[in-house]
PDB file of C-alpha atoms in Angstrom:
ATOM      1  CA  MET A   1       0.747  -8.394  -2.025  1.00 70.00           C
ATOM      2  CA  GLY A   2       3.060 -11.357  -1.734  1.00 76.00           C
ATOM      3  CA  ILE A   3       6.082  -9.086  -1.371  1.00 79.00           C
ATOM      4  CA  ILE A   4       4.321  -7.116   1.362  1.00 80.00           C
ATOM      5  CA  VAL A   5       3.467 -10.321   3.249  1.00 75.00           C
ATOM      6  CA  PHE A   6       7.042 -11.572   2.887  1.00 72.00           C
ATOM      7  CA  LEU A   7       8.575  -8.321   4.110  1.00 70.00           C
ATOM      8  CA  SER A   8       6.022  -8.047   6.923  1.00 71.00           C
ATOM      9  CA  PHE A   9       6.440 -11.502   8.441  1.00 71.00           C
ATOM     10  CA  PHE A  10       9.872 -12.872   7.670  1.00 69.00           C
ATOM     11  CA  ASN A  11      12.831 -12.035   9.855  1.00 71.00           C
ATOM     12  CA  LEU A  12      15.217 -10.340   7.444  1.00 65.00           C
ATOM     13  CA  PRO A  13      18.859  -9.543   8.217  1.00 69.00           C
ATOM     14  CA  ALA A  14      19.428  -5.961   9.314  1.00 66.00           C
ATOM     15  CA  ILE A  15      21.211  -3.574   6.973  1.00 64.00           C
ATOM     16  CA  LYS A  16      23.012  -1.101   9.217  1.00 63.00           C
ATOM     17  CA  SER A  17      23.336   1.659   6.622  1.00 63.00           C
ATOM     18  CA  ILE A  18      19.540   1.869   6.328  1.00 65.00           C
ATOM     19  CA  TYR A  19      19.156   2.507  10.043  1.00 66.00           C
ATOM     20  CA  SER A  20      20.978   5.829   9.692  1.00 75.00           C
ATOM     21  CA  ILE A  21      18.045   7.224   7.666  1.00 78.00           C
ATOM     22  CA  PRO A  22      15.427   8.710  10.021  1.00 83.00           C
ATOM     23  CA  TYR A  23      12.045   6.959   9.786  1.00 86.00           C
ATOM     24  CA  TRP A  24      13.307   4.662   7.031  1.00 87.00           C
ATOM     25  CA  ASP A  25      10.781   1.983   7.928  1.00 88.00           C
ATOM     26  CA  LYS A  26       7.885   4.442   7.662  1.00 94.00           C
ATOM     27  CA  ILE A  27       9.131   5.502   4.220  1.00 94.00           C
ATOM     28  CA  ILE A  28       9.185   1.832   3.162  1.00 92.00           C
ATOM     29  CA  HIS A  29       5.627   1.337   4.459  1.00 94.00           C
ATOM     30  CA  LEU A  30       4.427   4.436   2.608  1.00 97.00           C
ATOM     31  CA  CYS A  31       6.064   3.302  -0.645  1.00 96.00           C
ATOM     32  CA  MET A  32       4.836  -0.304  -0.421  1.00 96.00           C
ATOM     33  CA  TYR A  33       1.213   0.607   0.173  1.00 97.00           C
ATOM     34  CA  GLY A  34       1.334   3.513  -2.271  1.00 98.00           C
ATOM     35  CA  ALA A  35       2.555   1.112  -4.940  1.00 97.00           C
ATOM     36  CA  LEU A  36      -0.093  -1.465  -4.000  1.00 96.00           C
ATOM     37  CA  SER A  37      -2.873   1.093  -4.273  1.00 97.00           C
ATOM     38  CA  GLY A  38      -1.456   2.472  -7.523  1.00 96.00           C
ATOM     39  CA  ILE A  39      -1.271  -0.996  -9.082  1.00 95.00           C
ATOM     40  CA  LEU A  40      -4.853  -1.741  -8.057  1.00 95.00           C
ATOM     41  CA  TRP A  41      -6.025   1.565  -9.571  1.00 93.00           C
ATOM     42  CA  TRP A  42      -4.023   0.915 -12.750  1.00 92.00           C
ATOM     43  CA  GLU A  43      -5.533  -2.541 -13.215  1.00 92.00           C
ATOM     44  CA  PHE A  44      -9.076  -1.368 -12.576  1.00 91.00           C
ATOM     45  CA  LEU A  45      -8.773   1.582 -14.935  1.00 88.00           C
ATOM     46  CA  ARG A  46      -7.073  -0.521 -17.601  1.00 88.00           C
ATOM     47  CA  ASN A  47      -9.803  -3.162 -17.488  1.00 88.00           C
ATOM     48  CA  HIS A  48     -12.679  -0.651 -17.428  1.00 82.00           C
ATOM     49  CA  LYS A  49     -11.248   1.981 -19.754  1.00 77.00           C
ATOM     50  CA  ASN A  50     -13.992   1.778 -22.372  1.00 74.00           C
ATOM     51  CA  SER A  51     -16.963   1.255 -20.096  1.00 74.00           C
ATOM     52  CA  ASN A  52     -19.164   3.452 -17.995  1.00 76.00           C
ATOM     53  CA  PHE A  53     -18.323   2.320 -14.482  1.00 77.00           C
ATOM     54  CA  SER A  54     -18.849   3.435 -10.949  1.00 79.00           C
ATOM     55  CA  LEU A  55     -15.747   4.531  -9.089  1.00 81.00           C
ATOM     56  CA  LEU A  56     -17.203   2.932  -5.958  1.00 88.00           C
ATOM     57  CA  HIS A  57     -15.631  -0.391  -6.923  1.00 86.00           C
ATOM     58  CA  VAL A  58     -12.167   1.067  -7.300  1.00 87.00           C
ATOM     59  CA  TRP A  59     -12.534   3.043  -4.062  1.00 88.00           C
ATOM     60  CA  ILE A  60     -13.300  -0.191  -2.227  1.00 93.00           C
ATOM     61  CA  GLY A  61     -10.674  -2.273  -4.020  1.00 92.00           C
ATOM     62  CA  ALA A  62      -7.814   0.213  -4.127  1.00 94.00           C
ATOM     63  CA  ILE A  63      -8.380   2.148  -0.902  1.00 96.00           C
ATOM     64  CA  ILE A  64     -10.485   0.282   1.652  1.00 97.00           C
ATOM     65  CA  CYS A  65      -9.020  -3.197   1.024  1.00 96.00           C
ATOM     66  CA  PRO A  66      -5.338  -2.145   1.302  1.00 97.00           C
ATOM     67  CA  ILE A  67      -6.068  -0.191   4.494  1.00 98.00           C
ATOM     68  CA  VAL A  68      -7.890  -3.145   6.069  1.00 98.00           C
ATOM     69  CA  PHE A  69      -5.132  -5.498   4.870  1.00 96.00           C
ATOM     70  CA  SER A  70      -2.449  -3.302   6.439  1.00 97.00           C
ATOM     71  CA  GLY A  71      -4.352  -3.182   9.727  1.00 97.00           C
ATOM     72  CA  VAL A  72      -4.650  -6.968   9.785  1.00 96.00           C
ATOM     73  CA  VAL A  73      -0.928  -7.316   9.021  1.00 94.00           C
ATOM     74  CA  GLU A  74      -0.012  -4.983  11.897  1.00 95.00           C
ATOM     75  CA  LEU A  75      -2.259  -6.921  14.289  1.00 95.00           C
ATOM     76  CA  LEU A  76      -0.798 -10.246  13.145  1.00 93.00           C
ATOM     77  CA  GLN A  77       2.714  -8.892  13.635  1.00 92.00           C
ATOM     78  CA  LYS A  78       1.846  -7.820  17.157  1.00 92.00           C
ATOM     79  CA  TYR A  79      -0.003 -10.920  18.328  1.00 93.00           C
ATOM     80  CA  CYS A  80       1.336 -13.765  16.181  1.00 90.00           C
ATOM     81  CA  THR A  81       5.088 -13.160  15.921  1.00 87.00           C
ATOM     82  CA  THR A  82       7.847 -12.910  18.483  1.00 85.00           C
ATOM     83  CA  TYR A  83      10.282 -10.961  16.299  1.00 81.00           C
ATOM     84  CA  ARG A  84       7.928  -8.316  14.883  1.00 79.00           C
ATOM     85  CA  GLY A  85       5.696  -5.807  16.604  1.00 84.00           C
ATOM     86  CA  GLY A  86       2.582  -4.082  15.415  1.00 87.00           C
ATOM     87  CA  ASP A  87       3.099  -0.344  15.250  1.00 91.00           C
ATOM     88  CA  LEU A  88       0.406   2.318  15.019  1.00 96.00           C
ATOM     89  CA  LEU A  89       2.780   4.634  13.134  1.00 96.00           C
ATOM     90  CA  ASP A  90       3.404   1.875  10.574  1.00 95.00           C
ATOM     91  CA  PHE A  91      -0.360   1.663  10.093  1.00 98.00           C
ATOM     92  CA  VAL A  92      -0.545   5.449   9.651  1.00 98.00           C
ATOM     93  CA  ALA A  93       2.299   5.293   7.096  1.00 98.00           C
ATOM     94  CA  ASN A  94       0.401   2.541   5.262  1.00 98.00           C
ATOM     95  CA  ILE A  95      -2.736   4.687   5.140  1.00 98.00           C
ATOM     96  CA  MET A  96      -0.735   7.677   3.899  1.00 98.00           C
ATOM     97  CA  GLY A  97       0.775   5.484   1.182  1.00 98.00           C
ATOM     98  CA  VAL A  98      -2.674   4.324   0.075  1.00 98.00           C
ATOM     99  CA  ILE A  99      -3.916   7.920   0.001  1.00 98.00           C
ATOM    100  CA  LEU A 100      -0.901   9.181  -1.978  1.00 98.00           C
ATOM    101  CA  GLY A 101      -1.060   6.227  -4.373  1.00 97.00           C
ATOM    102  CA  SER A 102      -4.771   6.799  -4.920  1.00 96.00           C
ATOM    103  CA  LEU A 103      -4.430  10.546  -5.444  1.00 96.00           C
ATOM    104  CA  THR A 104      -1.593  10.010  -7.911  1.00 96.00           C
ATOM    105  CA  SER A 105      -3.612   7.387  -9.751  1.00 94.00           C
ATOM    106  CA  TYR A 106      -6.773   9.457  -9.874  1.00 91.00           C
ATOM    107  CA  TYR A 107      -5.206  12.755 -10.898  1.00 95.00           C
ATOM    108  CA  VAL A 108      -2.267  11.562 -13.015  1.00 94.00           C
ATOM    109  CA  ILE A 109      -2.749   8.005 -14.285  1.00 90.00           C
ATOM    110  CA  ARG A 110      -6.515   8.195 -14.886  1.00 87.00           C
ATOM    111  CA  PRO A 111      -6.377  11.269 -17.178  1.00 88.00           C
ATOM    112  CA  TRP A 112      -3.348   9.832 -18.980  1.00 90.00           C
ATOM    113  CA  MET A 113      -5.150   6.532 -19.632  1.00 84.00           C
ATOM    114  CA  TYR A 114      -8.203   8.302 -21.041  1.00 79.00           C
ATOM    115  CA  LYS A 115      -6.004  10.223 -23.492  1.00 82.00           C
ATOM    116  CA  HIS A 116      -4.353   7.054 -24.816  1.00 74.00           C
TER     117      HIS A 116
END
């Protein structure tokens, strides 16, 4: 989460070659929040591998919390910085990243962890 906060609030120098890629910033948002959700799933599943647990906790921790966090970050960018702007499409990309990270974790990582 620290990397996401850093990249979301600090004014980084522009890399001109990146700007030639269409929607590059949305791709970055999708990847960051997909990775965050995947890491949260991984940790939950790793720590609860041998127990009978409710998936409700992981749904809240790995899906709801990252989505709320990303919404708060976008609002803070819009209202608390002069060099960043909150963007609804960034928020949508964040949500898509969380969904893709969660689906990958549930259907790929979860079965793999139970086999090993």
